[in-house]
mmCIF file of C-alpha atoms and ligand atoms in Angstrom:
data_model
loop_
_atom_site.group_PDB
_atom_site.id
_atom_site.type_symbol
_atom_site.label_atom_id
_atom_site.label_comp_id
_atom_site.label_asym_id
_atom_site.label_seq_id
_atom_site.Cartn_x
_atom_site.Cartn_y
_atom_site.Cartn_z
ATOM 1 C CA UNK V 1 18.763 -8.573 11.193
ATOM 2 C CA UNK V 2 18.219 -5.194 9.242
ATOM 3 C CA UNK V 3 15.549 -4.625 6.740
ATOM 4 C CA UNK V 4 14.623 -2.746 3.568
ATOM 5 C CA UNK V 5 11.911 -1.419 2.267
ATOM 6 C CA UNK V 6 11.017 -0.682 -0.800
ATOM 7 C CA UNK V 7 9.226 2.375 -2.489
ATOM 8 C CA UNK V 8 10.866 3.887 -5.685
ATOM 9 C CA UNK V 9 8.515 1.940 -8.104
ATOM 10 C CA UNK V 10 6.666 4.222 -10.811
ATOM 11 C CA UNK V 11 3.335 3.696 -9.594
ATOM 12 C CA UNK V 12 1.379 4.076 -12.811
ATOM 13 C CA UNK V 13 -1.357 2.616 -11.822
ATOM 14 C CA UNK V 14 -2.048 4.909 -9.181
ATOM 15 C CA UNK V 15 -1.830 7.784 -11.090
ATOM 16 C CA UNK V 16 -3.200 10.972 -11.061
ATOM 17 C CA UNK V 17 -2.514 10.321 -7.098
ATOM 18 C CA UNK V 18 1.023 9.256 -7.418
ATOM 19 C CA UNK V 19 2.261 12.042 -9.569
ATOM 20 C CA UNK V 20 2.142 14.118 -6.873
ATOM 21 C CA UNK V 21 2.993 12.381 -3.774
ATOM 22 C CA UNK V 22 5.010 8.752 -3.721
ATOM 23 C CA UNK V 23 2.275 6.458 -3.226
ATOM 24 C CA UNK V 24 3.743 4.832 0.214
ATOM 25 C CA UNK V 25 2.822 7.987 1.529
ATOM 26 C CA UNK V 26 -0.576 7.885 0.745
ATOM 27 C CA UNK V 27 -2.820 7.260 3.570
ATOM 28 C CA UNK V 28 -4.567 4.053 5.217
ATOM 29 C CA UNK V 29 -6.648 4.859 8.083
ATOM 30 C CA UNK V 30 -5.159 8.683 8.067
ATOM 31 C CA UNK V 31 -1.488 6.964 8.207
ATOM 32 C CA UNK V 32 0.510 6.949 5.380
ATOM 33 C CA UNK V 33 1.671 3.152 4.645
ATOM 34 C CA UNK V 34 5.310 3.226 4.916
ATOM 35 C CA UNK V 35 4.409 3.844 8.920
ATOM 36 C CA UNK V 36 2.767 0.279 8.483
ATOM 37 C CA UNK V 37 5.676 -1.040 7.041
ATOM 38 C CA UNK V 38 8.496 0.382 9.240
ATOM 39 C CA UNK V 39 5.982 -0.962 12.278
ATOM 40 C CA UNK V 40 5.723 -4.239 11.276
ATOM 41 C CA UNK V 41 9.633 -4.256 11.102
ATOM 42 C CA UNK V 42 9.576 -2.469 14.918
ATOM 43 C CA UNK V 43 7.108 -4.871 15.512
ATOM 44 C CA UNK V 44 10.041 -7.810 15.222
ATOM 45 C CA UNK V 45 13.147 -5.924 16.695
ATOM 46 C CA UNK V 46 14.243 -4.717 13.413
ATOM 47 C CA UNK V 47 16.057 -1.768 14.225
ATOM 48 C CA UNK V 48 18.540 -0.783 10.913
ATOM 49 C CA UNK V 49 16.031 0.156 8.049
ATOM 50 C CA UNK V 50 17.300 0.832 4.464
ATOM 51 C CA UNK V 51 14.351 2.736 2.527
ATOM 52 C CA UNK V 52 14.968 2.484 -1.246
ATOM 53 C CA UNK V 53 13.711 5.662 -3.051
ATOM 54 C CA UNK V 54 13.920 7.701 -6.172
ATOM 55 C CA UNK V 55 15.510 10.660 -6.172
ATOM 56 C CA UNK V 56 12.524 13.120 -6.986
ATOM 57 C CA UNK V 57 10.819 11.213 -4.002
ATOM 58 C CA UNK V 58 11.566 13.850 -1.908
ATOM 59 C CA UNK V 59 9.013 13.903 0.532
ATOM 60 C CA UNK V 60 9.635 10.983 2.096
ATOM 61 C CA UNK V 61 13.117 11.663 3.965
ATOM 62 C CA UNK V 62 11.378 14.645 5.758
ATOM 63 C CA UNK V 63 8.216 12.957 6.629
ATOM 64 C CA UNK V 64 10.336 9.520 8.343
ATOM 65 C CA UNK V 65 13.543 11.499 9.104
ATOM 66 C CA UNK V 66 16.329 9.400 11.217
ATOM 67 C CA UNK V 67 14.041 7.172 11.816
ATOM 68 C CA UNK V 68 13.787 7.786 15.868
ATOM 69 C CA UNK V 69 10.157 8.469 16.051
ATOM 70 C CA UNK V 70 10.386 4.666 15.180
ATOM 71 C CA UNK V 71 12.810 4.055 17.568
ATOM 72 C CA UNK V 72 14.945 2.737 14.052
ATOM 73 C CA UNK V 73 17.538 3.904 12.419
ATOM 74 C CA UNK V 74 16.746 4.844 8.943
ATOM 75 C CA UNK V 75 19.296 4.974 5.683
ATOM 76 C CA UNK V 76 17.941 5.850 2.137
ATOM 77 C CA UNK V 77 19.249 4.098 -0.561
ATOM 78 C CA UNK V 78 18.385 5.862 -4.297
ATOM 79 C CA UNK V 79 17.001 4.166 -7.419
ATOM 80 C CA UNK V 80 17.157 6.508 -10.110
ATOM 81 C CA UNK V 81 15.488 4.170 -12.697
ATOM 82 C CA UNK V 82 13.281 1.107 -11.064
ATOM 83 C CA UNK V 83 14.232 -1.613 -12.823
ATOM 84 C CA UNK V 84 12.859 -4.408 -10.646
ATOM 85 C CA UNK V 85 12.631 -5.551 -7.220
ATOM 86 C CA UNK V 86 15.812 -7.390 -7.661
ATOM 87 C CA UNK V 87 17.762 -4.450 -8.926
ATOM 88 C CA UNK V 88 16.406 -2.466 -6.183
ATOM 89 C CA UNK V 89 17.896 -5.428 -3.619
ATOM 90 C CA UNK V 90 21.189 -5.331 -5.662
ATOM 91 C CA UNK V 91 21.609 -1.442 -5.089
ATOM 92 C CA UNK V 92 20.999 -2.028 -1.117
ATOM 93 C CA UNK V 93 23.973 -4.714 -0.466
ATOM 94 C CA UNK V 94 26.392 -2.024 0.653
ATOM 95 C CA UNK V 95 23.721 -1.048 3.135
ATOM 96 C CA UNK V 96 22.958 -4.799 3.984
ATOM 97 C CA UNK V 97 26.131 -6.304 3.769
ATOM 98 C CA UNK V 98 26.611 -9.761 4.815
ATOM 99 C CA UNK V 99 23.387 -10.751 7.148
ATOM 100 C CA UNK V 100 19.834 -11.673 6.615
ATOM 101 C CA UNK V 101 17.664 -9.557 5.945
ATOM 102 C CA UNK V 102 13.584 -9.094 5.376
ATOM 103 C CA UNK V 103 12.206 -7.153 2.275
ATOM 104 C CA UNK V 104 9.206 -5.301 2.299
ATOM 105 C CA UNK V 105 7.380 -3.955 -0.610
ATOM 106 C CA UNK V 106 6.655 -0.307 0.490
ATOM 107 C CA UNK V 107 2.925 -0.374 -0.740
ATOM 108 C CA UNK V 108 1.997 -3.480 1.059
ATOM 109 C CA UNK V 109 0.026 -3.816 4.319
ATOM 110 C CA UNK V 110 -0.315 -6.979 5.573
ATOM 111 C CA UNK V 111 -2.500 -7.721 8.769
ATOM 112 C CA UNK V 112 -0.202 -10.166 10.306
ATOM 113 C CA UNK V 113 3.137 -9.918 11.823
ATOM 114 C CA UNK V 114 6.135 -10.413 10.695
ATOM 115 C CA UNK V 115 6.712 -13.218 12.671
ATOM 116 C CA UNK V 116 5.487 -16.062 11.163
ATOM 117 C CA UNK V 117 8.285 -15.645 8.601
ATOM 118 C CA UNK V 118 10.993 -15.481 11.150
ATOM 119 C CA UNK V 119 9.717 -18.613 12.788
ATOM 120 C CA UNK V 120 8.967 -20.023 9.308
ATOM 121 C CA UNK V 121 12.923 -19.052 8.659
ATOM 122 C CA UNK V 122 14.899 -19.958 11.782
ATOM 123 C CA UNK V 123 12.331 -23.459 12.130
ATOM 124 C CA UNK V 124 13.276 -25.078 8.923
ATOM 125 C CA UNK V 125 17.278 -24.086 9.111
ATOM 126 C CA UNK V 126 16.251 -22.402 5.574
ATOM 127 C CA UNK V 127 18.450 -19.797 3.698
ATOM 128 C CA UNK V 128 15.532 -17.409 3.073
ATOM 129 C CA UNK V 129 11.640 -17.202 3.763
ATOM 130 C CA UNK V 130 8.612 -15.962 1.456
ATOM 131 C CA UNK V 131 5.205 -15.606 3.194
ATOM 132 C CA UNK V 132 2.356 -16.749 0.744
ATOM 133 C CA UNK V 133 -1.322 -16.433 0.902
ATOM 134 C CA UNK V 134 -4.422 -17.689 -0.862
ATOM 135 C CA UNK V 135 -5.287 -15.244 -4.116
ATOM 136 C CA UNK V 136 -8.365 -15.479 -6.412
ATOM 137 C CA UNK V 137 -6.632 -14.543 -9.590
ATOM 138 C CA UNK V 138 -3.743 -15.881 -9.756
ATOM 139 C CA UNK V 139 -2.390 -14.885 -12.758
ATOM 140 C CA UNK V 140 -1.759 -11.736 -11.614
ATOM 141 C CA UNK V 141 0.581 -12.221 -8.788
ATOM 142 C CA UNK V 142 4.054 -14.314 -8.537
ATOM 143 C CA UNK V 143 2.590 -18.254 -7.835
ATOM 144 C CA UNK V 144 4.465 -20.514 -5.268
ATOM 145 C CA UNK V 145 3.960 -24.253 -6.155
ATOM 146 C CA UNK V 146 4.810 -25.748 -2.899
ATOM 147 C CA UNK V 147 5.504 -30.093 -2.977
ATOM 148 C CA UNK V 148 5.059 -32.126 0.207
ATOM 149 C CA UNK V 149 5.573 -28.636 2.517
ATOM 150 C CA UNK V 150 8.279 -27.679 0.352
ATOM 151 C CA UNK V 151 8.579 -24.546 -2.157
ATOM 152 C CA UNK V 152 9.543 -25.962 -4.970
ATOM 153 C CA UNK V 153 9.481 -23.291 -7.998
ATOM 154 C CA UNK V 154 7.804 -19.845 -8.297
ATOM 155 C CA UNK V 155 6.702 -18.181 -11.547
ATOM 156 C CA UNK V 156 5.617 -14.493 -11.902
ATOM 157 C CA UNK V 157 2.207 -13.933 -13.243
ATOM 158 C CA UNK V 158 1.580 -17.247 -14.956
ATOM 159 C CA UNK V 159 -0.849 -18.182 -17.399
ATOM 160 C CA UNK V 160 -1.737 -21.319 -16.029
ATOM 161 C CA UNK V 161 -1.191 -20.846 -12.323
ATOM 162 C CA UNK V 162 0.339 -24.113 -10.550
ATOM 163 C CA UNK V 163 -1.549 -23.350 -7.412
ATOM 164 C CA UNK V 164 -3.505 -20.374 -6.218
ATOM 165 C CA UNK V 165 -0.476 -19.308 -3.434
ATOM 166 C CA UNK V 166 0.840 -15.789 -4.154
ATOM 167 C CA UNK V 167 4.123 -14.620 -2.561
ATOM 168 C CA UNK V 168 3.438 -11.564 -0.968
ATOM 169 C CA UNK V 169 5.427 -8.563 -0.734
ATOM 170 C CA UNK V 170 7.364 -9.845 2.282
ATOM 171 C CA UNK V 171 10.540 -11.823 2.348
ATOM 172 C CA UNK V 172 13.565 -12.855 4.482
ATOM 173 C CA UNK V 173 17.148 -13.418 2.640
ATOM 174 C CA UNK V 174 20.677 -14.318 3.101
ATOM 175 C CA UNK V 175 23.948 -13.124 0.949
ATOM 176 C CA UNK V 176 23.006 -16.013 -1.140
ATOM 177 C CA UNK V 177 20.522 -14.098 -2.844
ATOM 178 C CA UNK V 178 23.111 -11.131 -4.383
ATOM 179 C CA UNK V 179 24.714 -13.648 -6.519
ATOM 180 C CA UNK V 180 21.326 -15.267 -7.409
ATOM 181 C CA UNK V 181 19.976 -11.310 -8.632
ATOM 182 C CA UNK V 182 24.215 -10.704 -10.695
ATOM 183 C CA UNK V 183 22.808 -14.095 -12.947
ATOM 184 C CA UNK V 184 19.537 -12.345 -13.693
ATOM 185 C CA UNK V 185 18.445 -10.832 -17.083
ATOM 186 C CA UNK V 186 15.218 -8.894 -17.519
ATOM 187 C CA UNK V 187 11.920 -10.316 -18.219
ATOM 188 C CA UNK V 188 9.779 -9.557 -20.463
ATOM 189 C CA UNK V 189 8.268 -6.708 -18.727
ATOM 190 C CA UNK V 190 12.028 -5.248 -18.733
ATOM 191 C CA UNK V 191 12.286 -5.550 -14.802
ATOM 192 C CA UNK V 192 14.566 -7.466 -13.002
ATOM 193 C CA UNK V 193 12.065 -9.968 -10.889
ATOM 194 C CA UNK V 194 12.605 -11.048 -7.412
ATOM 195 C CA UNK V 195 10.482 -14.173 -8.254
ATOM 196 C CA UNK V 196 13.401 -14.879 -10.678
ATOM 197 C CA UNK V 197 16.003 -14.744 -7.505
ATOM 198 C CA UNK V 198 13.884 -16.790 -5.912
ATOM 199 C CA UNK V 199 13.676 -19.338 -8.365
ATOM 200 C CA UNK V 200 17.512 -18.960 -9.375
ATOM 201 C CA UNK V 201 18.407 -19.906 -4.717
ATOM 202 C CA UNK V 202 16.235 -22.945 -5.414
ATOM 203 C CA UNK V 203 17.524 -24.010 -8.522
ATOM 204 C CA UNK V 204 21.009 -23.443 -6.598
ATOM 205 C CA UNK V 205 20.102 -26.132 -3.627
ATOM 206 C CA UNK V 206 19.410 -23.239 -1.165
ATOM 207 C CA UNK V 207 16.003 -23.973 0.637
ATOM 208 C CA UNK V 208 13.900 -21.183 1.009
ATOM 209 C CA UNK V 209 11.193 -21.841 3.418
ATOM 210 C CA UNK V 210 7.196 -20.209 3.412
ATOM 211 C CA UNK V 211 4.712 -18.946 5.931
ATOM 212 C CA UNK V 212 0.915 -18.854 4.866
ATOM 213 C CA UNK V 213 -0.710 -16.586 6.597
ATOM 214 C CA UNK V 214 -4.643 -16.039 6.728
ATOM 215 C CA UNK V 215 -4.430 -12.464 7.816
ATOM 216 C CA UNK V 216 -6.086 -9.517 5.553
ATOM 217 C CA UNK V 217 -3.265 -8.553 2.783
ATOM 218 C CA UNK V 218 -3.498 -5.896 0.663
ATOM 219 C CA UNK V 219 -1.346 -2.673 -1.143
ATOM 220 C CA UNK V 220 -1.988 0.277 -2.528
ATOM 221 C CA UNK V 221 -1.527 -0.485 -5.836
ATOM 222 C CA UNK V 222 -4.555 0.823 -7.695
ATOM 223 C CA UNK V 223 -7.377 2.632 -6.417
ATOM 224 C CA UNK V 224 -9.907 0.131 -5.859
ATOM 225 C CA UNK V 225 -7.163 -1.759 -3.413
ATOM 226 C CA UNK V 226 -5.728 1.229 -1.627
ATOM 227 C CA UNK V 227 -10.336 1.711 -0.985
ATOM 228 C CA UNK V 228 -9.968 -1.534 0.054
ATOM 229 C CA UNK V 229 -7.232 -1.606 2.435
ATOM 230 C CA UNK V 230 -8.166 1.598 4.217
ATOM 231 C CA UNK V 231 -11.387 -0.266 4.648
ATOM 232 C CA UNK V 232 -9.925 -3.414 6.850
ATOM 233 C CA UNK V 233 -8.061 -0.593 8.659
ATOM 234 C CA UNK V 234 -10.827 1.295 9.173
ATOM 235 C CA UNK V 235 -12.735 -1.742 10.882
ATOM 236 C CA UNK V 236 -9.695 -2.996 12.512
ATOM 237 C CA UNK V 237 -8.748 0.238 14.518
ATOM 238 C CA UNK V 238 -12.451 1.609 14.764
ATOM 239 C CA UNK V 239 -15.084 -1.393 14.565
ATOM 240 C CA UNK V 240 -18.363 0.461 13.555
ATOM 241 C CA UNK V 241 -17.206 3.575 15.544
ATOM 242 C CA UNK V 242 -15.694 6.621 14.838
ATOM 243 C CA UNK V 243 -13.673 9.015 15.868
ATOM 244 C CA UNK V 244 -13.248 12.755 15.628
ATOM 245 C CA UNK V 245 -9.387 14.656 15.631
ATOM 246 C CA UNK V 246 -8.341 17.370 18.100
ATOM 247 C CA UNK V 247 -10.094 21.099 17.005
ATOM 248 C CA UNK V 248 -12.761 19.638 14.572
ATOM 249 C CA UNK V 249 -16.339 20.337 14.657
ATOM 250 C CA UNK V 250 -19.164 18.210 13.655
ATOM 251 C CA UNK V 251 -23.070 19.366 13.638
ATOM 252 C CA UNK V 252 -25.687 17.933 12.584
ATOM 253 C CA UNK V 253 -24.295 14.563 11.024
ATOM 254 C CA UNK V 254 -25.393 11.151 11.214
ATOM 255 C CA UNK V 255 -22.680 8.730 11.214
ATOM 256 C CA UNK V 256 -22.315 5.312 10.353
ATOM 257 C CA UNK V 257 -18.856 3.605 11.419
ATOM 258 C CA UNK V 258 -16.108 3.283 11.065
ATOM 259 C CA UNK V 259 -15.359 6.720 10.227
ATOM 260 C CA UNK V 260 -12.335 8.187 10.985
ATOM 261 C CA UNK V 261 -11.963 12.129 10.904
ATOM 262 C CA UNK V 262 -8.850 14.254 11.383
ATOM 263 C CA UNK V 263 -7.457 17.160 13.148
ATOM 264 C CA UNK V 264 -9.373 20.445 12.329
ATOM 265 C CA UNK V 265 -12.291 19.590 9.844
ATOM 266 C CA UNK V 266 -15.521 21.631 9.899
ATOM 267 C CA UNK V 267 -18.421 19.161 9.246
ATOM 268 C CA UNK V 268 -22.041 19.973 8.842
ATOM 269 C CA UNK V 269 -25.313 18.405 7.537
ATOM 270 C CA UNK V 270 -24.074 15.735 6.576
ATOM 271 C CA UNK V 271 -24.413 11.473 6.362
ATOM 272 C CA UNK V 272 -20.998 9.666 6.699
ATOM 273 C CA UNK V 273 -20.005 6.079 6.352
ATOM 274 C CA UNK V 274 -19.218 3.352 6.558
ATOM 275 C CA UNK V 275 -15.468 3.111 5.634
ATOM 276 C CA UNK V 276 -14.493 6.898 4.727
ATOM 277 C CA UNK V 277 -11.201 8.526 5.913
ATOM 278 C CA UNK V 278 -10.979 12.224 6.277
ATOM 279 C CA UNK V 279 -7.832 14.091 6.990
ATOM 280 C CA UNK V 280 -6.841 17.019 8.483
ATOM 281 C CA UNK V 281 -8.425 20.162 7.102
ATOM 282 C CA UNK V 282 -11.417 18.663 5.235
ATOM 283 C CA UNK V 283 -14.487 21.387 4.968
ATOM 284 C CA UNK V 284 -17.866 19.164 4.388
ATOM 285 C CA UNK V 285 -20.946 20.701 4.007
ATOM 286 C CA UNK V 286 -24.590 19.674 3.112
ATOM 287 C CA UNK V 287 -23.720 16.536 1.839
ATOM 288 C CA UNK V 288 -26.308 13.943 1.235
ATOM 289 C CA UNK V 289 -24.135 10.545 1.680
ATOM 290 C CA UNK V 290 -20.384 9.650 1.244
ATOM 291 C CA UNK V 291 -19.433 5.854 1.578
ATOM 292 C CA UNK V 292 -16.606 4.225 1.386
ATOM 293 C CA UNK V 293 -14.308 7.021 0.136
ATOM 294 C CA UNK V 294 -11.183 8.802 1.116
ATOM 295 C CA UNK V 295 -10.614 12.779 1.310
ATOM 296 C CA UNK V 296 -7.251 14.083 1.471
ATOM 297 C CA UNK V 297 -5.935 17.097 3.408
ATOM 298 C CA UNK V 298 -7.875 20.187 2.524
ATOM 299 C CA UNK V 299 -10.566 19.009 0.242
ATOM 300 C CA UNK V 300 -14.022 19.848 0.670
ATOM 301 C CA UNK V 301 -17.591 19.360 -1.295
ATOM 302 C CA UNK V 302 -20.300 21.655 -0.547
ATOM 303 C CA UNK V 303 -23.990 21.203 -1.012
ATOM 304 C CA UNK V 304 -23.807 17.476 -2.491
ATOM 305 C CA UNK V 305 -27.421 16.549 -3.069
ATOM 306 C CA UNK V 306 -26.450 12.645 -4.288
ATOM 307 C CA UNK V 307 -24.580 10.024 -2.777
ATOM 308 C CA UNK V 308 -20.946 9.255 -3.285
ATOM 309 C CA UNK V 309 -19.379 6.485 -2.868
ATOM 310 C CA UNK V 310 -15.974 4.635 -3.888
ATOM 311 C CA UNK V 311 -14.167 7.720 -4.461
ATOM 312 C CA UNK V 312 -11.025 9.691 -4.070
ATOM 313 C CA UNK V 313 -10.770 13.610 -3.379
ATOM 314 C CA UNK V 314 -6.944 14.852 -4.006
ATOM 315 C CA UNK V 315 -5.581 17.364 -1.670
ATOM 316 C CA UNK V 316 -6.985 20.605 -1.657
ATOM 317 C CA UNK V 317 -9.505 19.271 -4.270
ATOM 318 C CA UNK V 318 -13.144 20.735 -4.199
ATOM 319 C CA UNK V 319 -16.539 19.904 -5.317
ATOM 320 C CA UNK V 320 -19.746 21.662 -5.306
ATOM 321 C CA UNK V 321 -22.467 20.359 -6.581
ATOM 322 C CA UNK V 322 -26.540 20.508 -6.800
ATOM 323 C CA UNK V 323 -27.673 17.799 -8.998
ATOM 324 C CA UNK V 324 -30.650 15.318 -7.664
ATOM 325 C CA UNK V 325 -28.946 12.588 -9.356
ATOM 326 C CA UNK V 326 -28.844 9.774 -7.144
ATOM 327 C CA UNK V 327 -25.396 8.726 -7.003
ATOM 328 C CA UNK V 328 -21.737 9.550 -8.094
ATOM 329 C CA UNK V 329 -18.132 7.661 -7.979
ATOM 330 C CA UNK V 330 -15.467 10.614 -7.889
ATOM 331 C CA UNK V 331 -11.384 10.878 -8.372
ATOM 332 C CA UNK V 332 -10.684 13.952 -7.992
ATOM 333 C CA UNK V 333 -6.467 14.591 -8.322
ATOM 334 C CA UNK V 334 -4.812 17.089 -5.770
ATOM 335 C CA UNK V 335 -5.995 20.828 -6.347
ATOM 336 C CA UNK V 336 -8.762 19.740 -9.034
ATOM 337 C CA UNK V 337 -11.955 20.996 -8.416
ATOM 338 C CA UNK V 338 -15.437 20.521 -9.872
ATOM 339 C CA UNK V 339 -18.499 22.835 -10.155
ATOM 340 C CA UNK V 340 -21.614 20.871 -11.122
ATOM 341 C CA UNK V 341 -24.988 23.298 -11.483
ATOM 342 C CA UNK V 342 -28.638 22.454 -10.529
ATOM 343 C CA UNK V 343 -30.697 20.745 -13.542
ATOM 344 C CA UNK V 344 -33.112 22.470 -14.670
ATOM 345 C CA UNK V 345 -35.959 19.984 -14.757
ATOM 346 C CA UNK V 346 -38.707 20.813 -17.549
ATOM 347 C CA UNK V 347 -42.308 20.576 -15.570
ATOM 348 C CA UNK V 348 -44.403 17.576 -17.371
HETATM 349 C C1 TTP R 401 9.630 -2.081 -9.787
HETATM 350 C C2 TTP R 401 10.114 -1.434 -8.529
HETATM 351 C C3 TTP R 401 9.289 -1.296 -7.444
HETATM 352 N N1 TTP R 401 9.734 -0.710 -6.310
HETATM 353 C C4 TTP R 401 8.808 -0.592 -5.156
HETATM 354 C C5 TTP R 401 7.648 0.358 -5.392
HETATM 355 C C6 TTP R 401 6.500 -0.261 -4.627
HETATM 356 O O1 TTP R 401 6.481 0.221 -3.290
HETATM 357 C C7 TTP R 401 6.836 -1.738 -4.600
HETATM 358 C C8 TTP R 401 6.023 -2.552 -5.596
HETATM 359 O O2 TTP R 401 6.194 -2.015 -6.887
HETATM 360 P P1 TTP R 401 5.139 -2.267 -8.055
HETATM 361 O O3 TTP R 401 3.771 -1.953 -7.557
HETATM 362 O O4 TTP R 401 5.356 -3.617 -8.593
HETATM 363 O O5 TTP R 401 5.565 -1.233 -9.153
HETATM 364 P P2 TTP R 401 5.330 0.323 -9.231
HETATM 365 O O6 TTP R 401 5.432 0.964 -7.875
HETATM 366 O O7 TTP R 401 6.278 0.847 -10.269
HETATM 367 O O8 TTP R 401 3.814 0.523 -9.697
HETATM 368 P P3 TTP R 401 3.135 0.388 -11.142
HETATM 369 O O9 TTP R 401 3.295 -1.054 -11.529
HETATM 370 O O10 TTP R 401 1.696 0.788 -10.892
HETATM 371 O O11 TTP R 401 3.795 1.367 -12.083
HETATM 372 O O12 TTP R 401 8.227 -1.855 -4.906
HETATM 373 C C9 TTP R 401 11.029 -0.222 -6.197
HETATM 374 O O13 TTP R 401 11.426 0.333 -5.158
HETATM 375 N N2 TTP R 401 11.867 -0.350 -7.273
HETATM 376 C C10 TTP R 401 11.464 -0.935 -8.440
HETATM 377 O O14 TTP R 401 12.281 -1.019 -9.377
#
């Protein structure tokens, strides 16, 4: 069985931090999440990867390479506009050919193996598998309506929501499905949908079956879920620990876990945690409290006299700042940086 994943979306909702790197290479838990993805395919003995990027997305080949450091081989597949999950499958047959296959959504992390859906797959005889899991708004994700253990239908983003099952970004295929994606026109949104293909194999008589799984799932889609995913893998690697990279020096910190800090960061007078990644090169000084935030390579804030939480600093972004105010929510885009002075406070 090969596998694909995908990652040449636009990622506008992500922006400023995916105009300047893809966003499946922004970091989880210091590890950018295509590593998840191309794991969890390890993780089943898929070996043949096809990566499906954009053609200005060219830090990714460099950063996966052949693939070996995965054990995997890896072929990249370009997308030069993305016009759907679908159409991204479509370009990919030469690469997939004639054998089943499992899709993953490049941005997705998902807590759970990959196994489920093979079971769920090779169980029920089925021509393809879609893993599903309990959402609170539905109307914002594609719906499964499932009848008496069966998927019956599934509908992207529906107004009124025929159960409260979203398909996640994790699938299993067969040929079957190429044919199903050459009938498709656009939706509304202008993308070809794989929710569309899905629908079109079960209107066709193919059975596709479905896994539920309870695990944590979550992407990197906006900010507040990429906070929240590198939260759960902050407490599923660390607990309330943390842990300090090779060459970096921390004095006089108190720190609440799980913290995770990377290879050659200079740290001082400072409270950290819980849930805040730091990677390699971060300079922190004098800061009162940071929570629940995420600093890219080279960033630093010196002489932060409030507390910040639920924030972003870019690459090589700075802050320095003296107000008293008590608290601050930051995102700070690679190579910004921010200079806030001391109030003056008038004596009453
Ligand atoms: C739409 C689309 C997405 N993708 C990938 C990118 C993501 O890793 C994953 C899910 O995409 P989405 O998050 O649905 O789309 P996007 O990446 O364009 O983001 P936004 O909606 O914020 O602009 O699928 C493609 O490879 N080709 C495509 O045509």
């Amino acid at each position: 069985m090969k596998g694909l994943i995908l990652c040449a979306g636009r990622g506008t909702r992500l922006h400023p931090f995916s105009y300047s790197q893809p966003k499946t290479l922004l970091p989880v838990a210091n590890h950018p999440v295509l590593h998840y993805c191309i794991s969890k395919l390890r993780e089943v003995g898929v070996q043949e990867i096809g990566i499906v990027i954009h053609p200005s997305q060219v830090q990714i080949p460099p950063l996966v390479g052949n693939g070996s450091q995965f054990g995997a081989t890896i072929t990249f597949i370009e997308q030069e506009v993305p016009l759907g999950i679908a159409h991204a499958v479509h370009l990919a047959q030469p690469f997939l050919q004639d054998e089943p296959f499992i899709l993953l959504l490049g941005d997705n992390l998902l807590m759970d193996s990959l196994h489920g859906l093979m079971r769920a797959f090779t169980s029920d005889n089925s021509d393809g598998a879609v893993m599903l899991s309990e959402v609170e708004r539905p109307q914002d994700y594609g719906i499964a309506e499932v009848q008496e253990g069966r998927l019956v239908s599934v509908e992207e983003k529906p107004r009124q929501p025929k159960s409260n099952l979203a398909v996640i970004g994790a699938y299993l295929f067969t040929p079957p499905i190429f044919e199903s994606i050459a009938t498709l026109q656009p939706s509304a949104r202008g993308e070809y949908e794989i929710t569309d293909a899905i629908q079109s194999m079960i209107d066709r008589g193919f059975h596709i079956a479905h896994a539920l799984t309870s695990g944590k799932y979550s992407d990197v889609g906006t900010i507040d879920r990429w906070l929240e995913a590198n939260r759960w893998m902050l407490a599923k690697d660390l607990g309330n620990t943390h842990r300090v990279g090779e060459g970096s020096i921390v004095t006089n910190c108190e720190i609440v876990g799980p913290v995770l800090i990377g290879e050659g960061c200079h740290i001082e007078n400072c409270r950290l945690g819980p849930y805040v990644s730091i990677q390699n090169g971060v300079h922190l000084q004098n800061c009162a409290h940071i929570e629940n935030s995420i600093m890219l390579e080279n960033s630093s804030l010196m002489d932060v006299a409030w507390s910040i939480t639920d924030s972003v600093f870019g690459r090589s972004s700075h802050l320095v700042g003296q107000s008293t105010d008590t608290s601050g929510v930051f995102i700070l885009s690679d190579k910004s940086s921010i200079r806030i002075p001391a109030v003056k406070r008038e004596d009453t």
